[in-house]
Every structure is written in C-alpha cells, then in structure tokens.
CSV table of C-alpha atoms and ligand atoms in Angstrom, one decimal:
chain,number,residue,atom,x,y,z
J,3,MET,CA,103.7,79.8,93.7
J,4,VAL,CA,101.0,81.7,95.6
J,5,GLU,CA,99.7,78.6,97.5
J,6,HIS,CA,103.1,76.9,98.3
J,7,GLN,CA,105.8,79.6,98.3
J,8,LEU,CA,103.7,82.5,99.6
J,9,ARG,CA,100.5,81.6,101.5
J,10,GLY,CA,102.1,78.3,102.7
J,11,ARG,CA,105.0,80.3,104.3
J,12,GLY,CA,102.9,82.8,106.1
J,13,ILE,CA,102.2,85.7,103.6
J,14,ARG,CA,98.7,86.7,104.5
J,15,ASP,CA,98.0,90.1,102.8
J,16,GLU,CA,95.3,89.2,100.2
J,17,ARG,CA,96.3,92.3,98.0
J,18,VAL,CA,99.9,91.0,97.8
J,19,LEU,CA,98.7,87.4,97.1
J,20,ALA,CA,96.3,88.6,94.4
J,21,ALA,CA,98.8,90.9,92.7
J,22,MET,CA,101.5,88.2,92.6
J,23,GLY,CA,99.0,85.6,91.4
J,24,ASP,CA,97.8,87.9,88.6
J,25,LEU,CA,101.2,89.0,87.2
J,26,PRO,CA,102.9,86.8,84.6
J,27,ARG,CA,106.3,86.5,86.1
J,28,GLU,CA,107.8,85.1,82.9
J,29,MET,CA,107.5,88.5,81.3
J,30,PHE,CA,110.2,89.8,83.7
J,31,LEU,CA,112.8,87.3,82.8
J,32,PRO,CA,115.3,86.9,80.0
J,33,PRO,CA,113.5,84.7,77.4
J,34,ASN,CA,115.8,81.7,78.0
J,35,LEU,CA,114.7,81.6,81.7
J,36,ALA,CA,111.0,81.9,81.1
J,37,ASP,CA,110.5,78.2,82.0
J,38,GLU,CA,112.0,79.0,85.5
J,39,ALA,CA,109.6,81.9,86.2
J,40,TYR,CA,108.0,80.2,89.2
J,41,PHE,CA,111.2,78.7,90.6
J,42,ASP,CA,111.6,79.1,94.4
J,43,GLY,CA,114.7,81.3,94.3
J,44,ALA,CA,116.3,84.3,92.8
J,45,LEU,CA,117.2,84.3,89.1
J,46,PRO,CA,119.7,86.2,87.0
J,47,ILE,CA,118.7,89.2,84.8
J,48,ASP,CA,120.9,91.5,82.7
J,49,ALA,CA,123.8,93.6,84.0
J,50,GLY,CA,124.8,90.8,86.5
J,51,GLN,CA,121.7,91.6,88.7
J,52,THR,CA,118.8,89.4,89.9
J,53,ILE,CA,115.1,89.2,90.2
J,54,SER,CA,114.4,88.3,93.9
J,55,GLN,CA,112.9,85.0,95.1
J,56,PRO,CA,109.0,85.2,95.0
J,57,TYR,CA,108.8,84.6,98.8
J,58,ILE,CA,111.1,87.6,99.5
J,59,VAL,CA,109.1,89.8,97.1
J,60,GLY,CA,105.9,88.7,98.9
J,61,LEU,CA,107.4,89.3,102.4
J,62,MET,CA,108.9,92.7,101.6
J,63,THR,CA,105.7,93.9,99.9
J,64,GLU,CA,103.6,92.7,102.9
J,65,LEU,CA,105.9,94.5,105.3
J,66,LEU,CA,105.4,97.7,103.4
J,67,GLY,CA,101.6,97.6,104.0
J,68,PRO,CA,100.7,98.6,100.5
J,69,HIS,CA,97.3,100.0,99.6
J,70,PRO,CA,95.8,101.8,96.6
J,71,GLY,CA,97.1,105.3,96.2
J,72,MET,CA,100.1,104.8,98.5
J,73,ARG,CA,103.2,106.8,97.4
J,74,VAL,CA,106.1,104.3,97.3
J,75,LEU,CA,109.8,104.8,96.5
J,76,GLU,CA,111.6,101.7,95.2
J,77,ILE,CA,115.4,101.5,95.1
J,78,GLY,CA,116.6,98.9,92.6
J,79,THR,CA,114.1,98.5,89.7
J,80,GLY,CA,115.9,95.5,88.3
J,81,SER,CA,113.4,93.6,86.1
J,82,GLY,CA,110.5,95.8,87.2
J,83,TYR,CA,108.7,92.9,88.9
J,84,GLN,CA,108.6,94.4,92.4
J,85,ALA,CA,107.3,97.7,91.0
J,86,ALA,CA,104.7,95.8,89.0
J,87,VAL,CA,103.4,94.0,92.1
J,88,LEU,CA,103.1,97.4,93.9
J,89,ALA,CA,101.4,99.0,90.8
J,90,ARG,CA,99.0,96.2,90.5
J,91,ILE,CA,97.9,96.8,94.1
J,92,GLY,CA,97.3,100.4,93.1
J,93,CYS,CA,100.4,102.1,94.5
J,94,ASP,CA,101.9,105.1,92.9
J,95,VAL,CA,105.6,104.0,92.4
J,96,LEU,CA,108.8,105.9,91.8
J,97,SER,CA,111.5,103.4,91.1
J,98,ILE,CA,115.2,104.2,90.8
J,99,GLU,CA,117.8,102.0,89.0
J,100,ARG,CA,121.5,102.7,88.6
J,101,HIS,CA,121.9,100.6,85.4
J,102,PRO,CA,120.3,102.6,82.5
J,103,GLU,CA,119.8,99.5,80.4
J,104,LEU,CA,117.8,97.8,83.1
J,105,ALA,CA,115.7,100.9,83.6
J,106,ALA,CA,115.1,101.1,79.8
J,107,THR,CA,114.0,97.4,79.6
J,108,ALA,CA,111.8,97.7,82.6
J,109,ARG,CA,110.1,100.8,81.2
J,110,THR,CA,109.3,99.0,77.9
J,111,ARG,CA,108.1,95.9,79.6
J,112,LEU,CA,105.8,97.8,82.0
J,113,ALA,CA,104.1,99.6,79.1
J,114,ALA,CA,103.0,96.3,77.6
J,115,PRO,CA,99.2,96.0,77.2
J,116,THR,CA,99.4,92.5,78.7
J,117,LEU,CA,100.7,94.0,82.0
J,118,ALA,CA,97.6,96.0,82.9
J,119,ASP,CA,96.0,97.2,86.1
J,120,PRO,CA,92.6,95.9,87.1
J,121,ASP,CA,91.0,98.7,85.0
J,122,GLY,CA,93.0,97.7,81.9
J,123,ALA,CA,95.5,100.6,82.0
J,124,PRO,CA,99.2,99.7,81.5
J,125,LEU,CA,101.1,99.4,84.7
J,126,SER,CA,103.5,102.1,83.4
J,127,ASP,CA,100.7,104.6,84.2
J,128,HIS,CA,101.4,103.9,87.9
J,129,ILE,CA,105.2,103.7,87.7
J,130,ARG,CA,107.9,106.2,87.0
J,131,ILE,CA,111.4,104.9,86.6
J,132,GLU,CA,114.5,107.1,87.0
J,133,VAL,CA,118.2,106.4,86.5
J,134,GLY,CA,120.4,107.4,89.4
J,135,ASP,CA,121.8,106.6,92.8
J,136,GLY,CA,118.8,105.6,94.9
J,137,SER,CA,120.9,105.2,98.1
J,138,VAL,CA,120.2,108.9,98.7
J,139,GLY,CA,116.5,108.6,97.8
J,140,TRP,CA,114.7,111.1,95.6
J,141,ARG,CA,114.4,114.3,97.7
J,142,ILE,CA,112.2,116.4,95.3
J,143,ARG,CA,109.4,113.8,95.4
J,144,ALA,CA,109.6,113.1,99.2
J,145,PRO,CA,108.0,112.3,101.5
J,146,PHE,CA,107.0,108.7,100.7
J,147,GLU,CA,104.5,106.6,102.6
J,148,GLY,CA,106.7,103.5,101.7
J,149,ILE,CA,110.3,103.0,100.7
J,150,ILE,CA,111.4,99.5,99.6
J,151,VAL,CA,115.1,98.9,99.0
J,152,THR,CA,115.7,95.7,96.9
J,153,ALA,CA,119.5,95.7,97.4
J,154,ALA,CA,121.6,95.1,100.5
J,155,ALA,CA,122.9,98.1,102.5
J,156,PRO,CA,125.4,98.2,105.5
J,157,ARG,CA,122.9,100.4,107.5
J,158,VAL,CA,119.7,102.3,106.9
J,159,PRO,CA,120.7,105.3,104.8
J,160,ASP,CA,120.0,108.5,106.6
J,161,PRO,CA,118.5,110.2,103.5
J,162,LEU,CA,115.9,107.5,103.2
J,163,ARG,CA,114.9,107.9,106.9
J,164,ARG,CA,114.4,111.6,106.3
J,165,GLN,CA,112.3,111.0,103.1
J,166,LEU,CA,109.9,108.7,105.0
J,167,ALA,CA,106.5,110.2,105.9
J,168,ASP,CA,105.3,110.1,109.5
J,169,GLY,CA,103.8,106.6,110.0
J,170,GLY,CA,105.5,105.5,106.8
J,171,ARG,CA,107.4,102.2,106.4
J,172,LEU,CA,110.8,101.4,105.0
J,173,VAL,CA,111.8,97.8,104.2
J,174,ILE,CA,115.5,97.1,103.5
J,175,PRO,CA,118.0,94.3,103.8
J,176,ILE,CA,120.8,95.4,106.2
J,177,GLY,CA,124.1,93.8,107.0
J,178,PRO,CA,127.5,92.7,105.5
J,179,LEU,CA,127.8,91.8,101.9
J,180,LYS,CA,127.5,88.0,102.4
J,181,THR,CA,124.2,87.9,104.3
J,182,GLN,CA,121.7,90.4,105.7
J,183,GLU,CA,118.6,90.7,107.8
J,184,LEU,CA,115.4,92.0,106.4
J,185,ILE,CA,114.5,95.1,108.4
J,186,GLN,CA,111.2,97.0,108.7
J,187,VAL,CA,111.5,100.6,109.9
J,188,ILE,CA,108.3,102.6,110.9
J,189,ARG,CA,108.6,106.3,111.3
J,190,ARG,CA,106.9,107.8,114.4
J,191,GLY,CA,107.5,111.5,114.3
J,192,ASP,CA,111.3,112.0,114.8
J,193,GLY,CA,111.7,108.4,116.1
J,194,PHE,CA,112.0,105.1,114.2
J,195,GLU,CA,110.8,101.7,115.3
J,196,GLU,CA,112.8,98.8,113.8
J,197,ARG,CA,112.1,95.1,113.6
J,198,SER,CA,114.0,92.2,111.9
J,199,PHE,CA,112.2,89.6,109.8
J,200,GLY,CA,115.0,87.1,109.3
J,201,ALA,CA,118.0,86.4,107.1
J,202,CYS,CA,118.2,87.2,103.4
J,203,VAL,CA,120.9,87.6,100.7
J,204,PHE,CA,120.8,90.4,98.2
J,205,VAL,CA,123.1,92.0,95.6
J,206,PRO,CA,124.6,95.2,97.1
J,207,LEU,CA,123.3,98.7,97.0
J,208,ILE,CA,126.0,100.7,95.2
J,209,GLY,CA,126.0,104.3,96.0
J,210,ALA,CA,126.9,107.3,98.2
J,211,ALA,CA,125.0,106.1,101.2
J,212,ALA,CA,125.9,102.4,101.0
J,213,TYR,CA,129.1,100.2,101.3
J,214,ASP,CA,132.5,101.9,101.0
J,215,GLU,CA,134.7,101.1,98.0
J,216,ALA,CA,137.3,99.0,100.0
J,217,THR,CA,134.5,96.7,101.2
J,218,LEU,CA,133.1,96.3,97.7
J,219,HIS,CA,136.5,95.6,96.2
J,220,ALA,CA,137.3,92.9,98.8
J,221,HIS,CA,133.9,91.2,98.0
J,222,ARG,CA,134.4,91.4,94.2
J,223,ARG,CA,137.6,89.5,94.5
J,224,LEU,CA,135.6,86.6,96.0
J,225,GLY,CA,133.6,86.2,92.8
J,226,PRO,CA,130.4,87.4,91.3
J,227,PHE,CA,127.6,88.8,93.5
J,228,ARG,CA,125.1,86.4,94.6
J,229,ILE,CA,121.5,86.7,95.9
A,14,SAM,N1,113.4,94.9,92.5
A,14,SAM,C1,114.0,94.1,91.4
A,14,SAM,C2,113.1,93.2,90.6
A,14,SAM,O1,111.9,93.2,91.0
A,14,SAM,O2,113.5,92.6,89.7
A,14,SAM,C3,115.2,93.3,91.9
A,14,SAM,C4,116.3,94.2,92.2
A,14,SAM,S1,117.9,93.5,92.2
A,14,SAM,C5,117.9,92.4,93.5
A,14,SAM,C6,118.8,95.0,92.9
A,14,SAM,C7,118.8,96.1,91.9
A,14,SAM,O3,119.3,97.3,92.7
A,14,SAM,C8,119.8,95.9,90.7
A,14,SAM,O4,119.1,96.1,89.6
A,14,SAM,C9,120.8,97.0,91.0
A,14,SAM,O5,121.4,97.5,89.8
A,14,SAM,C10,120.1,98.0,91.8
A,14,SAM,N2,120.9,99.0,92.5
A,14,SAM,C11,122.0,98.8,93.3
A,14,SAM,N3,122.4,99.9,93.8
A,14,SAM,C12,121.5,100.9,93.4
A,14,SAM,C13,121.4,102.3,93.7
A,14,SAM,N4,122.3,102.9,94.5
A,14,SAM,N5,120.4,103.0,93.1
A,14,SAM,C14,119.5,102.4,92.3
A,14,SAM,N6,119.6,101.0,92.0
A,14,SAM,C15,120.6,100.3,92.6
C-alpha cells in the first residue's frame, strides 16, 4: 500500500508514509472485510458510512502538514483510521462524529494496546472523540492548527474558517453531492489562500453548515451514498 498506492502516486511526507505503514488498517474494518484492508478504494463501515481510500487519506494528511504536537480538528471520525494516522504522527486530535455508534466503536478501537504510539501509549491518549455536528466546528477548543473534513461539503463552512489558527490549514472536499474537489485552505491573517488538488467523491457532511435538506432529499432518492 505504501509503496504502490502512496509513494508511487506522489505522497512524499515521510511522517505520513511511516504512520500509514505502521498502522494495521484491518483493525479499522468490520471483521468480514479485514481481507480487503489494503484494497485501493473506499470500503463500507457501519451506519452506511465509509473508510476512505488509502491514497485519499495519505493526500489529505499530507496537505494538512502534520507534525508532533499539532492541534487538529477532524470532522467525521468514521472508523477512526484518519484520526489514528494523525495521532501516530504525534498530533493532538479532536474528532467529531455525528453517529454515536461509530464514535463509540472508534473510541474502543483506539484504546487497544495494539494501536500504540511510538512510545507504547494507546493512540486514545492523543485523540478525543465527541458526538455532534462538526460542520460548525468545536468553538470552545478553537483555534486549531489543522482542520480536516472527511465528508463532502457544498462550500467551506464559515465556522471552520473562523476556528482556523493564523497559518493553519484546512483540508476539505468541496462540491456537489456526486463529485467534489479536494481543497486546501491556508489562513493568512484575515485572508484565506485556496488551492485545489483534484477530484474526489465523499459521503456528505450532514449538518447546519452543509447541504440543505432539499438537496440531500433529491440525492437520497438516487440511491445509497457512495464514496
Ligand atoms: N475519517 C473516517 C475514517 O478514517 O474512517 C472516514 C469518514 S467517512 C468518509 C465520513 C464521516 O463523516 C461519517 O462517519 C459521517 O457520519 C461523518 N459525518 C457526516 N456529517 C458529519 C457532521 N456534520 N459532523 C460529524 N460527522 C459527520
């Protein structure tokens, strides 16, 4: 996975490559999908959600510029894999999930002794998981040096811009429900630099600062969400 799907496609950050190489991805999947853990695509998890393609996790993590001690807000805990990658690098992660059952499973999983940081402490020592609507961020813990949104949004939510520290980076898939662009936002004082890093497809961000109900309703009629 690291050589072919990540390094071979241009992921260069050695911290990201090492973290993803060290983590047993099969521990983040339903047991019947453990054999598919290194598959080059997204996979289903509980609650109709997904664990993202390894390459997209690598790219988003690299675009965040992670480093030990960095304060990161993740929106969309899902399986907990993205949070684990950041924690393994040494980031201090606050992760928000709207499905309580996914949050509970991820909390248990990340406390496992087999998922440790390089000093042997459980990854849960570096990750706090909260249940709620992350589309509006988590104001009382702001500002964040990095914000990573692992669900698609129609535009960059204003509360997330406001909760970004000066010089901080926000990585988020932006666009209509069918397909999005991966956007990196860097805060420079009151201004924001934005760059696109290509197409991607994510499950939708559901919340106050995301798609309106009519848009979601129309999409639901077309079938289950895809990533
Ligand atoms: N980062 C996850 C991982 O490593 O497994 C993958 C996340 S999955 C593609 C998107 C997640 O975003 C889902 O678990 C979904 O429930 C969650 N989500 C969607 N809208 C949300 C919101 N407003 N607040 C928090 N979580 C949200």
